[in-house]
Coordinates of C-alpha atoms in Angstrom, one line a residue:
M819 CA 0.2 -0.1 0.0
D820 CA 1.0 3.4 -0.6
A821 CA 2.8 5.4 1.8
S822 CA 0.1 8.2 1.7
W823 CA -3.1 7.1 0.2
R824 CA -5.0 9.7 -2.3
V825 CA -8.6 9.9 -3.0
P826 CA -9.4 8.6 -7.0
V827 CA -10.3 10.8 -8.6
V828 CA -13.9 8.7 -9.2
W829 CA -14.7 8.6 -5.8
R830 CA -14.0 12.7 -5.5
V831 CA -16.5 13.2 -8.5
L832 CA -19.4 10.6 -7.1
L833 CA -19.0 11.9 -3.4
R834 CA -19.9 15.5 -5.1
F835 CA -22.6 13.7 -7.4
S836 CA -24.1 12.2 -3.9
R837 CA -25.2 15.5 -3.0
V838 CA -27.1 16.2 -6.3
L839 CA -29.1 12.3 -6.2
V840 CA -29.7 12.3 -2.6
P841 CA -32.0 15.8 -2.0
L842 CA -34.1 13.9 -4.8
I843 CA -35.4 10.9 -2.1
C844 CA -34.4 13.1 1.3
R845 CA -34.4 16.0 3.0
L846 CA -30.8 15.6 4.3
R847 CA -29.7 18.0 7.5
V848 CA -26.3 17.8 8.4
S849 CA -24.5 18.7 11.6
G850 CA -21.7 18.5 13.5
E851 CA -18.2 18.7 12.1
V852 CA -15.2 17.1 11.3
P853 CA -11.7 18.8 12.8
E854 CA -9.7 20.1 9.9
E855 CA -6.3 18.6 11.4
L856 CA -8.5 14.9 11.1
R857 CA -10.4 15.4 8.2
H858 CA -7.4 13.8 5.9
G859 CA -7.0 11.4 8.0
P860 CA -6.2 9.1 9.7
L861 CA -9.6 9.0 10.9
I862 CA -12.0 6.0 11.7
L863 CA -16.0 7.5 11.0
A864 CA -17.9 4.8 13.5
A865 CA -21.6 5.1 12.5
N866 CA -25.2 3.3 13.4
H867 CA -26.9 1.1 11.2
V868 CA -30.4 2.1 10.1
S869 CA -31.0 1.0 6.8
P870 CA -29.8 -0.1 3.5
V871 CA -29.8 3.4 1.9
D872 CA -27.1 4.4 4.7
P873 CA -24.0 4.2 2.5
V874 CA -25.9 6.4 0.0
L875 CA -26.7 9.0 2.7
M876 CA -23.6 9.1 4.6
T877 CA -21.8 9.7 1.1
A878 CA -23.4 13.2 0.5
A879 CA -23.1 14.0 4.6
C880 CA -19.3 13.0 4.2
S881 CA -19.2 15.4 1.2
I882 CA -20.7 17.9 2.6
A883 CA -18.4 17.2 6.0
G884 CA -15.3 17.7 3.6
V885 CA -13.9 13.7 4.0
A886 CA -13.5 11.1 1.8
P887 CA -14.2 8.0 3.6
R888 CA -13.1 4.5 2.5
F889 CA -16.1 1.9 3.1
M890 CA -15.5 -0.9 5.0
A891 CA -18.3 -3.2 2.8
T892 CA -19.1 -6.6 2.3
G893 CA -16.8 -9.1 0.2
G894 CA -20.1 -9.7 -2.2
L895 CA -20.2 -6.1 -3.3
F896 CA -16.9 -6.6 -4.3
D897 CA -17.9 -10.0 -6.4
A898 CA -20.2 -8.1 -8.2
P899 CA -19.4 -7.6 -12.0
I900 CA -20.1 -3.2 -11.9
V901 CA -20.3 -2.3 -8.2
G902 CA -17.2 -4.4 -7.7
S903 CA -15.1 -2.8 -10.2
A904 CA -16.3 0.5 -8.8
M905 CA -15.5 -0.4 -5.6
R906 CA -12.0 -1.4 -5.9
A907 CA -11.7 1.4 -8.2
M908 CA -12.7 4.0 -5.5
G909 CA -10.8 2.2 -2.3
H910 CA -13.3 0.8 -0.2
L911 CA -12.1 -2.0 2.3
R912 CA -13.1 -5.5 1.7
V913 CA -14.7 -7.4 4.5
D914 CA -15.4 -11.2 3.6
R915 CA -17.7 -12.3 6.6
H916 CA -18.0 -15.9 7.8
T917 CA -14.8 -16.8 5.7
A918 CA -11.2 -17.3 6.5
K919 CA -10.3 -14.1 4.9
V920 CA -12.3 -12.1 7.1
A921 CA -8.9 -11.9 9.6
E922 CA -7.4 -9.7 6.7
A923 CA -10.0 -6.8 6.9
L924 CA -8.3 -5.3 10.3
P925 CA -5.0 -5.9 8.9
N926 CA -5.8 -3.8 5.8
A927 CA -7.8 -1.4 7.7
A928 CA -5.0 -0.4 9.8
A929 CA -2.7 -0.4 7.1
A930 CA -5.4 2.2 5.3
L931 CA -5.5 4.4 8.3
R932 CA -2.0 4.3 8.6
A933 CA -1.7 5.3 4.8
G934 CA -3.5 8.2 5.7
S935 CA -7.2 7.4 5.0
V936 CA -10.3 8.1 6.5
V937 CA -12.3 4.8 7.0
L938 CA -15.6 4.3 7.8
V939 CA -17.3 1.5 9.5
Y940 CA -20.8 0.1 11.3
P941 CA -19.8 -0.6 14.7
E942 CA -22.9 -3.2 14.6
G943 CA -21.7 -5.3 11.9
R944 CA -25.3 -5.4 10.4
I945 CA -28.4 -2.9 10.7
G946 CA -29.5 -2.7 14.0
L947 CA -32.5 -4.6 15.5
D948 CA -33.1 -3.1 18.4
P949 CA -36.8 -2.5 18.8
W950 CA -36.5 1.2 20.0
M951 CA -33.5 1.4 16.9
W952 CA -30.9 2.5 19.6
P953 CA -27.6 1.4 18.4
E954 CA -26.8 -2.3 19.9
R955 CA -23.7 -3.9 21.2
G956 CA -20.5 -3.2 18.5
K957 CA -18.0 -5.1 17.6
T958 CA -14.7 -4.9 19.0
G959 CA -13.2 -4.4 15.1
V960 CA -13.4 -0.5 15.5
A961 CA -11.5 -0.5 19.0
R962 CA -8.9 -2.6 17.4
M963 CA -8.7 -0.8 14.2
A964 CA -7.5 2.3 16.6
A965 CA -5.3 0.6 18.5
M966 CA -3.7 -0.8 15.5
S967 CA -3.5 2.0 13.8
G968 CA -3.2 5.4 16.5
A969 CA -6.6 7.0 14.7
A970 CA -9.0 8.9 16.4
V971 CA -12.9 7.8 16.1
I972 CA -15.2 10.2 15.7
P973 CA -19.4 8.8 16.5
V974 CA -21.3 9.6 13.9
A975 CA -25.3 9.3 14.0
Q976 CA -28.1 9.1 11.7
W977 CA -31.9 9.2 12.2
G978 CA -34.6 9.0 9.4
S979 CA -33.1 6.8 6.6
H980 CA -35.6 3.9 7.6
A981 CA -38.6 6.6 6.2
V982 CA -36.2 5.8 2.9
L983 CA -35.7 2.7 2.0
P984 CA -37.2 -0.7 4.5
Y985 CA -34.7 -3.2 6.0
T986 CA -36.0 -5.7 3.2
A987 CA -34.6 -3.7 0.1
P988 CA -33.7 -4.4 -2.5
V989 CA -36.8 -6.1 -2.5
G990 CA -39.6 -3.6 -3.7
I991 CA -37.0 -1.1 -3.8
V992 CA -38.8 1.0 -6.7
R993 CA -41.4 1.6 -5.5
S994 CA -39.6 2.2 -2.3
V995 CA -37.9 5.0 -4.2
L996 CA -40.7 6.4 -5.9
K997 CA -42.4 6.9 -2.5
A998 CA -39.1 7.7 -1.1
M999 CA -39.1 10.4 -4.1
W1000 CA -42.8 11.8 -3.3
R1001 CA -42.4 12.0 0.8
R1002 CA -38.7 13.1 1.0
P1003 CA -38.3 12.2 4.6
V1004 CA -36.4 14.5 6.6
V1005 CA -32.4 12.2 7.4
L1006 CA -30.7 13.7 10.2
I1007 CA -27.0 12.6 10.5
R1008 CA -25.0 14.7 13.1
F1009 CA -21.0 14.4 13.4
G1010 CA -19.9 13.9 17.1
T1011 CA -16.2 14.8 19.0
P1012 CA -13.8 12.4 18.9
V1013 CA -14.2 9.6 21.7
D1014 CA -11.9 9.5 24.0
L1015 CA -10.1 5.8 24.7
S1016 CA -7.5 6.7 26.8
G1017 CA -7.2 5.3 30.2
L1018 CA -8.4 1.8 29.2
S1019 CA -6.7 -1.3 31.7
G1020 CA -6.9 -5.0 31.3
S1021 CA -5.4 -7.6 29.0
A1022 CA -5.6 -6.3 25.2
G1023 CA -9.3 -8.3 25.0
A1024 CA -10.9 -6.3 27.8
Q1025 CA -9.1 -2.9 26.7
A1026 CA -10.8 -3.4 23.2
M1027 CA -14.5 -4.4 24.5
R1028 CA -14.1 -1.5 26.8
A1029 CA -13.3 1.0 24.3
T1030 CA -16.2 -0.8 21.8
D1031 CA -18.4 0.0 24.7
R1032 CA -17.2 4.0 24.7
I1033 CA -18.1 4.3 21.5
V1034 CA -21.0 3.0 21.0
Q1035 CA -22.0 4.9 23.5
A1036 CA -20.8 7.9 21.7
I1037 CA -23.1 6.9 18.8
A1038 CA -25.7 7.5 21.2
D1039 CA -25.1 10.3 22.9
T1040 CA -24.7 11.9 19.7
L1041 CA -27.9 10.1 18.1
A1042 CA -30.0 11.3 21.7
P1043 CA -30.9 15.2 20.5
L1044 CA -31.6 13.5 16.7
R1045 CA -34.8 12.0 18.2
E1046 CA -35.5 14.1 20.9
D1047 CA -38.8 14.2 20.6
E1048 CA -39.5 9.8 20.0
P1049 CA -36.7 8.4 22.5
E1050 CA -38.5 5.2 23.1
L1051 CA -40.4 4.1 19.5
P1052 CA -39.9 5.7 15.8
H1053 CA -43.0 7.6 14.8
F1054 CA -42.1 6.0 11.5
V1055 CA -41.9 2.3 12.0
D1056 CA -40.6 0.0 9.5
R1057 CA -42.9 -3.3 9.7
T1058 CA -40.0 -5.0 7.7
R1059 CA -37.6 -5.0 10.1
P1060 CA -37.1 -7.7 12.3
V1061 CA -36.6 -7.3 15.7
D1062 CA -33.6 -9.2 18.1
M1063 CA -33.0 -8.6 21.8
S1064 CA -30.0 -10.6 21.8
R1065 CA -27.7 -7.5 21.1
V1066 CA -29.6 -4.7 23.1
R1067 CA -27.9 -2.4 25.1
R1068 CA -28.6 -1.0 28.2
R1069 CA -29.1 2.7 27.8
R1070 CA -26.8 5.0 30.0
A1071 CA -28.4 8.7 30.1
A1072 CA -26.3 10.7 27.6
A1073 CA -23.3 12.2 28.0

């Protein structure tokens, strides 16, 4: 990998184009900021995952915030005939879940960070299935990437994208997109403040678990102001979304 990673031209173009595309399907409102000194990496953006459309909306939000992140994405996307070539050309990072190659994802991401990249990760590892739509317990990958690379971690909260595309997309995607274009729901994305990962004790594994708790709590704290009037069940309910109580976090008061 190059000592200093440069954002590919095709990705710069698509980042700008996303700011034209996204307003067709929702009213995107971006708040918070990424500090100037962190915008060119190394930096990890850790976001909650609400809907299949999240990466598209996050692309536009990152463009507005002045960052060009490399997404960590499932390996299946990289195997698709056209999409896979585009993902590789844009420099995104492959994660082969449930295979022997999954172990390569973290070292590759850490190397990308050390080369000066901004990497966007969903710590939950999936679209969250908490019945109240708060962040689930996270995987330790983000914490381990931060420890391996020394990169700062900024929490990113998003709310409302479940009203744009349902959980079951791409099933019925044409109908869902047309409905979104008609309704143009409001989607809120907020960049929080860097997570303090200092003072962690215990073994490397214990530190990763404690760091993960801090990161996910920071995402929840950043999300809370976006849904002040719907802290329990959301006003808009995606009825295609299943519920999984196995990874529900105990909610704490916002910092």
